[in-house]
PDB file of C-alpha atoms in Angstrom:
ATOM      1  CA  GLN A1174      27.715 -89.712 -44.264  1.00  0.00           C
ATOM      2  CA  VAL A1175      29.903 -88.328 -41.507  1.00  0.00           C
ATOM      3  CA  GLN A1176      31.349 -84.934 -42.349  1.00  0.00           C
ATOM      4  CA  LEU A1177      33.493 -82.525 -40.391  1.00  0.00           C
ATOM      5  CA  VAL A1178      33.866 -79.133 -42.033  1.00  0.00           C
ATOM      6  CA  GLN A1179      36.273 -76.657 -40.519  1.00  0.00           C
ATOM      7  CA  SER A1180      36.573 -72.916 -40.808  1.00  0.00           C
ATOM      8  CA  GLY A1181      39.032 -71.265 -43.164  1.00  0.00           C
ATOM      9  CA  SER A1182      42.647 -70.270 -42.776  1.00  0.00           C
ATOM     10  CA  GLU A1183      43.587 -67.571 -40.304  1.00  0.00           C
ATOM     11  CA  LEU A1184      46.468 -65.098 -40.213  1.00  0.00           C
ATOM     12  CA  LYS A1185      47.016 -63.594 -36.784  1.00  0.00           C
ATOM     13  CA  LYS A1186      49.576 -61.419 -35.069  1.00  0.00           C
ATOM     14  CA  PRO A1187      51.432 -62.619 -31.983  1.00  0.00           C
ATOM     15  CA  GLY A1188      49.391 -62.067 -28.858  1.00  0.00           C
ATOM     16  CA  ALA A1189      46.053 -62.250 -30.665  1.00  0.00           C
ATOM     17  CA  SER A1190      43.418 -64.962 -30.307  1.00  0.00           C
ATOM     18  CA  VAL A1191      41.854 -67.269 -32.853  1.00  0.00           C
ATOM     19  CA  ARG A1192      38.835 -69.534 -32.890  1.00  0.00           C
ATOM     20  CA  VAL A1193      38.659 -72.558 -35.164  1.00  0.00           C
ATOM     21  CA  SER A1194      35.278 -74.123 -35.770  1.00  0.00           C
ATOM     22  CA  CYS A1195      34.304 -77.648 -36.765  1.00  0.00           C
ATOM     23  CA  LYS A1196      30.797 -78.331 -38.086  1.00  0.00           C
ATOM     24  CA  ALA A1197      29.736 -81.950 -37.678  1.00  0.00           C
ATOM     25  CA  SER A1198      27.015 -83.684 -39.655  1.00  0.00           C
ATOM     26  CA  GLY A1199      25.842 -87.149 -40.600  1.00  0.00           C
ATOM     27  CA  TYR A1200      25.715 -88.616 -37.104  1.00  0.00           C
ATOM     28  CA  THR A1201      24.404 -87.933 -33.602  1.00  0.00           C
ATOM     29  CA  PHE A1202      26.784 -85.262 -32.331  1.00  0.00           C
ATOM     30  CA  SER A1203      26.598 -86.147 -28.649  1.00  0.00           C
ATOM     31  CA  GLU A1204      27.468 -89.802 -29.176  1.00  0.00           C
ATOM     32  CA  TYR A1205      31.103 -89.299 -30.179  1.00  0.00           C
ATOM     33  CA  SER A1206      33.807 -87.258 -28.524  1.00  0.00           C
ATOM     34  CA  MET A1207      35.735 -84.695 -30.546  1.00  0.00           C
ATOM     35  CA  ASN A1208      39.496 -84.492 -30.549  1.00  0.00           C
ATOM     36  CA  TRP A1209      41.788 -81.732 -31.757  1.00  0.00           C
ATOM     37  CA  VAL A1210      45.121 -82.466 -33.410  1.00  0.00           C
ATOM     38  CA  ARG A1211      47.894 -80.090 -34.427  1.00  0.00           C
ATOM     39  CA  GLN A1212      50.413 -80.441 -37.223  1.00  0.00           C
ATOM     40  CA  ALA A1213      53.170 -77.862 -37.425  1.00  0.00           C
ATOM     41  CA  PRO A1214      54.723 -77.256 -40.869  1.00  0.00           C
ATOM     42  CA  GLY A1215      56.723 -80.298 -41.953  1.00  0.00           C
ATOM     43  CA  GLN A1216      56.110 -82.034 -38.644  1.00  0.00           C
ATOM     44  CA  GLY A1217      54.086 -84.956 -37.343  1.00  0.00           C
ATOM     45  CA  LEU A1218      50.720 -85.111 -35.656  1.00  0.00           C
ATOM     46  CA  GLU A1219      50.251 -83.935 -32.085  1.00  0.00           C
ATOM     47  CA  TRP A1220      47.182 -84.471 -29.928  1.00  0.00           C
ATOM     48  CA  VAL A1221      45.841 -81.272 -28.385  1.00  0.00           C
ATOM     49  CA  GLY A1222      43.051 -82.915 -26.392  1.00  0.00           C
ATOM     50  CA  TRP A1223      39.399 -83.817 -26.546  1.00  0.00           C
ATOM     51  CA  ILE A1224      35.969 -82.710 -25.463  1.00  0.00           C
ATOM     52  CA  ASN A1225      33.107 -84.881 -24.320  1.00  0.00           C
ATOM     53  CA  THR A1226      30.282 -83.803 -26.614  1.00  0.00           C
ATOM     54  CA  ASN A1227      27.706 -85.146 -24.178  1.00  0.00           C
ATOM     55  CA  THR A1228      28.864 -83.327 -21.050  1.00  0.00           C
ATOM     56  CA  GLY A1229      31.069 -80.599 -22.521  1.00  0.00           C
ATOM     57  CA  ASN A1230      33.944 -81.667 -20.288  1.00  0.00           C
ATOM     58  CA  PRO A1231      37.315 -80.922 -21.938  1.00  0.00           C
ATOM     59  CA  THR A1232      40.619 -82.709 -21.463  1.00  0.00           C
ATOM     60  CA  TYR A1233      43.843 -81.071 -22.595  1.00  0.00           C
ATOM     61  CA  ALA A1234      47.089 -82.807 -23.455  1.00  0.00           C
ATOM     62  CA  GLN A1235      50.309 -81.898 -21.697  1.00  0.00           C
ATOM     63  CA  GLY A1236      51.565 -78.620 -23.058  1.00  0.00           C
ATOM     64  CA  PHE A1237      48.131 -77.437 -24.147  1.00  0.00           C
ATOM     65  CA  THR A1238      46.698 -76.156 -20.891  1.00  0.00           C
ATOM     66  CA  GLY A1239      45.948 -72.515 -20.283  1.00  0.00           C
ATOM     67  CA  ARG A1240      45.866 -70.956 -23.760  1.00  0.00           C
ATOM     68  CA  PHE A1241      43.827 -73.657 -25.500  1.00  0.00           C
ATOM     69  CA  VAL A1242      40.099 -73.934 -24.842  1.00  0.00           C
ATOM     70  CA  PHE A1243      37.575 -76.345 -26.319  1.00  0.00           C
ATOM     71  CA  SER A1244      33.885 -75.539 -26.467  1.00  0.00           C
ATOM     72  CA  LEU A1245      30.690 -76.728 -28.095  1.00  0.00           C
ATOM     73  CA  ASP A1246      27.445 -75.405 -29.494  1.00  0.00           C
ATOM     74  CA  THR A1247      25.371 -78.555 -29.566  1.00  0.00           C
ATOM     75  CA  SER A1248      22.367 -76.712 -31.043  1.00  0.00           C
ATOM     76  CA  VAL A1249      24.303 -76.410 -34.311  1.00  0.00           C
ATOM     77  CA  THR A1250      26.600 -79.434 -33.837  1.00  0.00           C
ATOM     78  CA  MET A1251      29.715 -77.294 -33.748  1.00  0.00           C
ATOM     79  CA  ALA A1252      32.964 -77.776 -31.864  1.00  0.00           C
ATOM     80  CA  TYR A1253      35.413 -74.959 -31.313  1.00  0.00           C
ATOM     81  CA  LEU A1254      39.076 -74.576 -30.490  1.00  0.00           C
ATOM     82  CA  GLN A1255      40.138 -71.185 -29.178  1.00  0.00           C
ATOM     83  CA  ILE A1256      43.787 -70.298 -28.789  1.00  0.00           C
ATOM     84  CA  SER A1257      44.738 -67.129 -26.944  1.00  0.00           C
ATOM     85  CA  SER A1258      48.034 -65.219 -26.655  1.00  0.00           C
ATOM     86  CA  LEU A1259      49.155 -66.675 -29.948  1.00  0.00           C
ATOM     87  CA  GLU A1260      52.851 -67.366 -30.477  1.00  0.00           C
ATOM     88  CA  ALA A1261      54.760 -68.036 -33.668  1.00  0.00           C
ATOM     89  CA  GLU A1262      55.136 -71.646 -32.521  1.00  0.00           C
ATOM     90  CA  ASP A1263      51.337 -72.047 -32.735  1.00  0.00           C
ATOM     91  CA  THR A1264      51.588 -71.826 -36.528  1.00  0.00           C
ATOM     92  CA  ALA A1265      50.149 -75.126 -37.670  1.00  0.00           C
ATOM     93  CA  VAL A1266      47.224 -76.914 -39.256  1.00  0.00           C
ATOM     94  CA  TYR A1267      44.615 -77.770 -36.652  1.00  0.00           C
ATOM     95  CA  TYR A1268      42.293 -80.713 -37.253  1.00  0.00           C
ATOM     96  CA  CYS A1269      39.120 -81.769 -35.517  1.00  0.00           C
ATOM     97  CA  VAL A1270      38.914 -85.551 -35.374  1.00  0.00           C
ATOM     98  CA  ARG A1271      35.823 -87.422 -34.320  1.00  0.00           C
ATOM     99  CA  ASN A1272      36.275 -90.512 -32.226  1.00  0.00           C
ATOM    100  CA  LYS A1273      36.608 -93.533 -34.539  1.00  0.00           C
ATOM    101  CA  GLY A1274      38.767 -91.591 -36.927  1.00  0.00           C
ATOM    102  CA  TYR A1275      36.817 -89.067 -38.987  1.00  0.00           C
ATOM    103  CA  TRP A1276      38.903 -85.990 -39.794  1.00  0.00           C
ATOM    104  CA  GLY A1277      38.060 -82.438 -40.704  1.00  0.00           C
ATOM    105  CA  GLN A1278      39.920 -80.932 -43.618  1.00  0.00           C
ATOM    106  CA  GLY A1279      42.143 -78.875 -41.357  1.00  0.00           C
ATOM    107  CA  THR A1280      42.510 -75.166 -40.602  1.00  0.00           C
ATOM    108  CA  LEU A1281      45.827 -73.426 -41.141  1.00  0.00           C
ATOM    109  CA  VAL A1282      46.583 -70.919 -38.419  1.00  0.00           C
ATOM    110  CA  THR A1283      49.539 -68.673 -39.206  1.00  0.00           C
ATOM    111  CA  VAL A1284      50.965 -66.446 -36.499  1.00  0.00           C
ATOM    112  CA  SER A1285      53.202 -63.729 -37.869  1.00  0.00           C
ATOM    113  CA  SER A1286      53.889 -60.091 -37.253  1.00  0.00           C
TER     114      SER A1286
ATOM    115  CA  GLN B 433      53.744 -89.799 -20.943  1.00  0.00           C
ATOM    116  CA  ALA B 434      54.480 -92.794 -23.142  1.00  0.00           C
ATOM    117  CA  VAL B 435      56.457 -92.412 -26.337  1.00  0.00           C
ATOM    118  CA  VAL B 436      55.157 -94.147 -29.448  1.00  0.00           C
ATOM    119  CA  SER B 437      57.786 -95.148 -31.989  1.00  0.00           C
ATOM    120  CA  GLN B 438      57.588 -95.992 -35.679  1.00  0.00           C
ATOM    121  CA  GLU B 439      60.167 -96.723 -38.346  1.00  0.00           C
ATOM    122  CA  PRO B 440      61.172 -93.312 -39.775  1.00  0.00           C
ATOM    123  CA  SER B 441      61.217 -94.617 -43.322  1.00  0.00           C
ATOM    124  CA  LEU B 442      60.601 -97.784 -45.300  1.00  0.00           C
ATOM    125  CA  THR B 443      60.798 -98.686 -48.953  1.00  0.00           C
ATOM    126  CA  VAL B 444      58.701-101.291 -50.740  1.00  0.00           C
ATOM    127  CA  SER B 445      58.743-102.442 -54.338  1.00  0.00           C
ATOM    128  CA  PRO B 446      55.559-102.172 -56.388  1.00  0.00           C
ATOM    129  CA  GLY B 447      53.535-105.313 -55.731  1.00  0.00           C
ATOM    130  CA  GLY B 448      55.570-106.087 -52.658  1.00  0.00           C
ATOM    131  CA  THR B 449      54.635-106.464 -49.009  1.00  0.00           C
ATOM    132  CA  VAL B 450      55.751-104.292 -46.128  1.00  0.00           C
ATOM    133  CA  THR B 451      54.877-104.137 -42.445  1.00  0.00           C
ATOM    134  CA  LEU B 452      54.948-100.907 -40.477  1.00  0.00           C
ATOM    135  CA  THR B 453      55.087-101.198 -36.699  1.00  0.00           C
ATOM    136  CA  CYS B 454      54.068 -99.071 -33.738  1.00  0.00           C
ATOM    137  CA  ASP B 455      55.851 -99.526 -30.426  1.00  0.00           C
ATOM    138  CA  SER B 456      55.064 -98.170 -26.972  1.00  0.00           C
ATOM    139  CA  SER B 457      57.662 -97.166 -24.389  1.00  0.00           C
ATOM    140  CA  ALA B 458      55.147 -98.183 -21.719  1.00  0.00           C
ATOM    141  CA  GLY B 459      55.206-101.858 -22.634  1.00  0.00           C
ATOM    142  CA  ALA B 460      53.463-104.166 -25.022  1.00  0.00           C
ATOM    143  CA  VAL B 461      50.786-102.716 -27.253  1.00  0.00           C
ATOM    144  CA  THR B 462      47.438-104.404 -26.734  1.00  0.00           C
ATOM    145  CA  SER B 463      43.969-104.048 -28.169  1.00  0.00           C
ATOM    146  CA  GLY B 464      43.240-101.870 -25.132  1.00  0.00           C
ATOM    147  CA  HIS B 465      45.382 -99.162 -26.723  1.00  0.00           C
ATOM    148  CA  ASN B 466      42.849 -99.029 -29.591  1.00  0.00           C
ATOM    149  CA  PRO B 467      45.540 -98.702 -32.260  1.00  0.00           C
ATOM    150  CA  TYR B 468      44.759 -96.492 -35.232  1.00  0.00           C
ATOM    151  CA  TRP B 469      46.615 -96.138 -38.505  1.00  0.00           C
ATOM    152  CA  PHE B 470      46.451 -93.030 -40.675  1.00  0.00           C
ATOM    153  CA  GLN B 471      47.718 -92.282 -44.152  1.00  0.00           C
ATOM    154  CA  GLN B 472      48.712 -88.759 -45.093  1.00  0.00           C
ATOM    155  CA  LYS B 473      49.734 -87.570 -48.534  1.00  0.00           C
ATOM    156  CA  PRO B 474      51.383 -84.186 -49.133  1.00  0.00           C
ATOM    157  CA  GLY B 475      49.021 -81.290 -48.729  1.00  0.00           C
ATOM    158  CA  GLN B 476      46.153 -83.474 -47.556  1.00  0.00           C
ATOM    159  CA  ALA B 477      44.495 -84.194 -44.244  1.00  0.00           C
ATOM    160  CA  PRO B 478      45.242 -87.575 -42.729  1.00  0.00           C
ATOM    161  CA  ARG B 479      42.886 -90.379 -43.612  1.00  0.00           C
ATOM    162  CA  THR B 480      42.134 -93.176 -41.201  1.00  0.00           C
ATOM    163  CA  LEU B 481      42.862 -96.630 -42.600  1.00  0.00           C
ATOM    164  CA  ILE B 482      42.516 -98.810 -39.506  1.00  0.00           C
ATOM    165  CA  TYR B 483      40.862 -98.305 -36.127  1.00  0.00           C
ATOM    166  CA  ASP B 484      40.770-100.464 -32.990  1.00  0.00           C
ATOM    167  CA  THR B 485      43.669-102.622 -34.179  1.00  0.00           C
ATOM    168  CA  THR B 486      42.070-104.377 -37.150  1.00  0.00           C
ATOM    169  CA  ASN B 487      38.900-102.577 -38.258  1.00  0.00           C
ATOM    170  CA  LYS B 488      38.676-101.009 -41.687  1.00  0.00           C
ATOM    171  CA  TYR B 489      36.489 -98.366 -43.218  1.00  0.00           C
ATOM    172  CA  SER B 490      34.648 -98.651 -46.500  1.00  0.00           C
ATOM    173  CA  TRP B 491      37.417 -96.594 -48.098  1.00  0.00           C
ATOM    174  CA  THR B 492      40.280 -98.688 -46.759  1.00  0.00           C
ATOM    175  CA  PRO B 493      41.880-100.618 -49.624  1.00  0.00           C
ATOM    176  CA  ALA B 494      41.771-104.358 -49.023  1.00  0.00           C
ATOM    177  CA  ARG B 495      45.570-104.544 -49.343  1.00  0.00           C
ATOM    178  CA  PHE B 496      45.933-102.826 -45.951  1.00  0.00           C
ATOM    179  CA  SER B 497      45.467-104.789 -42.748  1.00  0.00           C
ATOM    180  CA  GLY B 498      46.063-104.120 -39.081  1.00  0.00           C
ATOM    181  CA  SER B 499      47.223-106.494 -36.381  1.00  0.00           C
ATOM    182  CA  LEU B 500      49.198-106.960 -33.190  1.00  0.00           C
ATOM    183  CA  LEU B 501      52.619-108.431 -33.765  1.00  0.00           C
ATOM    184  CA  GLY B 502      55.175-109.211 -31.094  1.00  0.00           C
ATOM    185  CA  GLY B 503      53.883-106.623 -28.645  1.00  0.00           C
ATOM    186  CA  ARG B 504      53.486-103.928 -31.280  1.00  0.00           C
ATOM    187  CA  ALA B 505      50.680-102.705 -33.468  1.00  0.00           C
ATOM    188  CA  ALA B 506      51.316-103.419 -37.119  1.00  0.00           C
ATOM    189  CA  LEU B 507      50.043-102.224 -40.471  1.00  0.00           C
ATOM    190  CA  THR B 508      50.709-104.594 -43.346  1.00  0.00           C
ATOM    191  CA  LEU B 509      50.491-103.527 -46.942  1.00  0.00           C
ATOM    192  CA  SER B 510      50.284-106.463 -49.345  1.00  0.00           C
ATOM    193  CA  GLY B 511      50.648-105.658 -53.020  1.00  0.00           C
ATOM    194  CA  ALA B 512      51.944-102.098 -52.759  1.00  0.00           C
ATOM    195  CA  GLN B 513      50.776 -99.600 -55.363  1.00  0.00           C
ATOM    196  CA  PRO B 514      52.478 -96.346 -56.382  1.00  0.00           C
ATOM    197  CA  GLU B 515      49.620 -94.411 -54.799  1.00  0.00           C
ATOM    198  CA  ASP B 516      50.472 -95.932 -51.416  1.00  0.00           C
ATOM    199  CA  GLU B 517      53.545 -93.714 -51.185  1.00  0.00           C
ATOM    200  CA  ALA B 518      52.724 -91.506 -48.197  1.00  0.00           C
ATOM    201  CA  ASP B 519      53.377 -90.836 -44.546  1.00  0.00           C
ATOM    202  CA  TYR B 520      51.776 -93.280 -42.141  1.00  0.00           C
ATOM    203  CA  TYR B 521      51.038 -92.485 -38.517  1.00  0.00           C
ATOM    204  CA  CYS B 522      49.922 -94.776 -35.756  1.00  0.00           C
ATOM    205  CA  LEU B 523      48.008 -93.661 -32.695  1.00  0.00           C
ATOM    206  CA  LEU B 524      47.691 -95.354 -29.342  1.00  0.00           C
ATOM    207  CA  SER B 525      45.229 -94.455 -26.620  1.00  0.00           C
ATOM    208  CA  TYR B 526      46.355 -94.471 -22.979  1.00  0.00           C
ATOM    209  CA  SER B 527      43.174 -94.290 -20.908  1.00  0.00           C
ATOM    210  CA  GLY B 528      41.734 -91.831 -23.377  1.00  0.00           C
ATOM    211  CA  ALA B 529      44.895 -89.817 -23.938  1.00  0.00           C
ATOM    212  CA  TRP B 530      46.056 -90.062 -27.520  1.00  0.00           C
ATOM    213  CA  VAL B 531      49.724 -90.395 -28.418  1.00  0.00           C
ATOM    214  CA  PHE B 532      50.827 -90.356 -32.043  1.00  0.00           C
ATOM    215  CA  GLY B 533      53.867 -92.074 -33.396  1.00  0.00           C
ATOM    216  CA  GLY B 534      56.393 -89.978 -35.247  1.00  0.00           C
ATOM    217  CA  GLY B 535      55.290 -91.355 -38.594  1.00  0.00           C
ATOM    218  CA  THR B 536      56.786 -93.609 -41.244  1.00  0.00           C
ATOM    219  CA  LYS B 537      57.608 -92.263 -44.679  1.00  0.00           C
ATOM    220  CA  LEU B 538      56.791 -95.085 -47.081  1.00  0.00           C
ATOM    221  CA  THR B 539      58.400 -95.032 -50.492  1.00  0.00           C
ATOM    222  CA  VAL B 540      57.149 -97.302 -53.269  1.00  0.00           C
ATOM    223  CA  LEU B 541      60.115 -97.838 -55.548  1.00  0.00           C
TER     224      LEU B 541
END
């Protein structure tokens, strides 16, 4: 069965970087794109962007260019979201979401001094 | 960028029927927007109920159905159960760019 397992919670200071990982299993990794979605505390869902798991080409939503970077390691069917120069406003749960609606369990990133 | 709108809150009686809708500021919602519907309960990750307008997963309760209704995407819940109390989000795709609705808080009361 399709599974997306994400890395654990992170506590970071402002200005630091974080990398969230998403391990995919149960399907052919390169056949489905991977999206990233953010949910700030008490807020709705916000699309961060997606990466083509066949070509590695990323697409970022408005407002998520520059500090957000998607990457892949297809040898281990992993997708990554790296966020640099963290700000308090980046505090949120980040989800990887496979095309056709399979969700990871979410990774809480807390940015606090 | 288009704005996707949902009812902020709805209430349904146990056993009752309710329809949640998903509207696009860019015009009528069509199957080309690949509408999705997600259910999220407190402290949990969202769970996809409907994809590509009408398609269900094995875990989607039969009482949920998706459709297009009057230029909007719709999620109908027939025979509401207490466990259906949750936040519901729709998603529309605009040439591959995802836009989420603001969510509907559904109360079963």
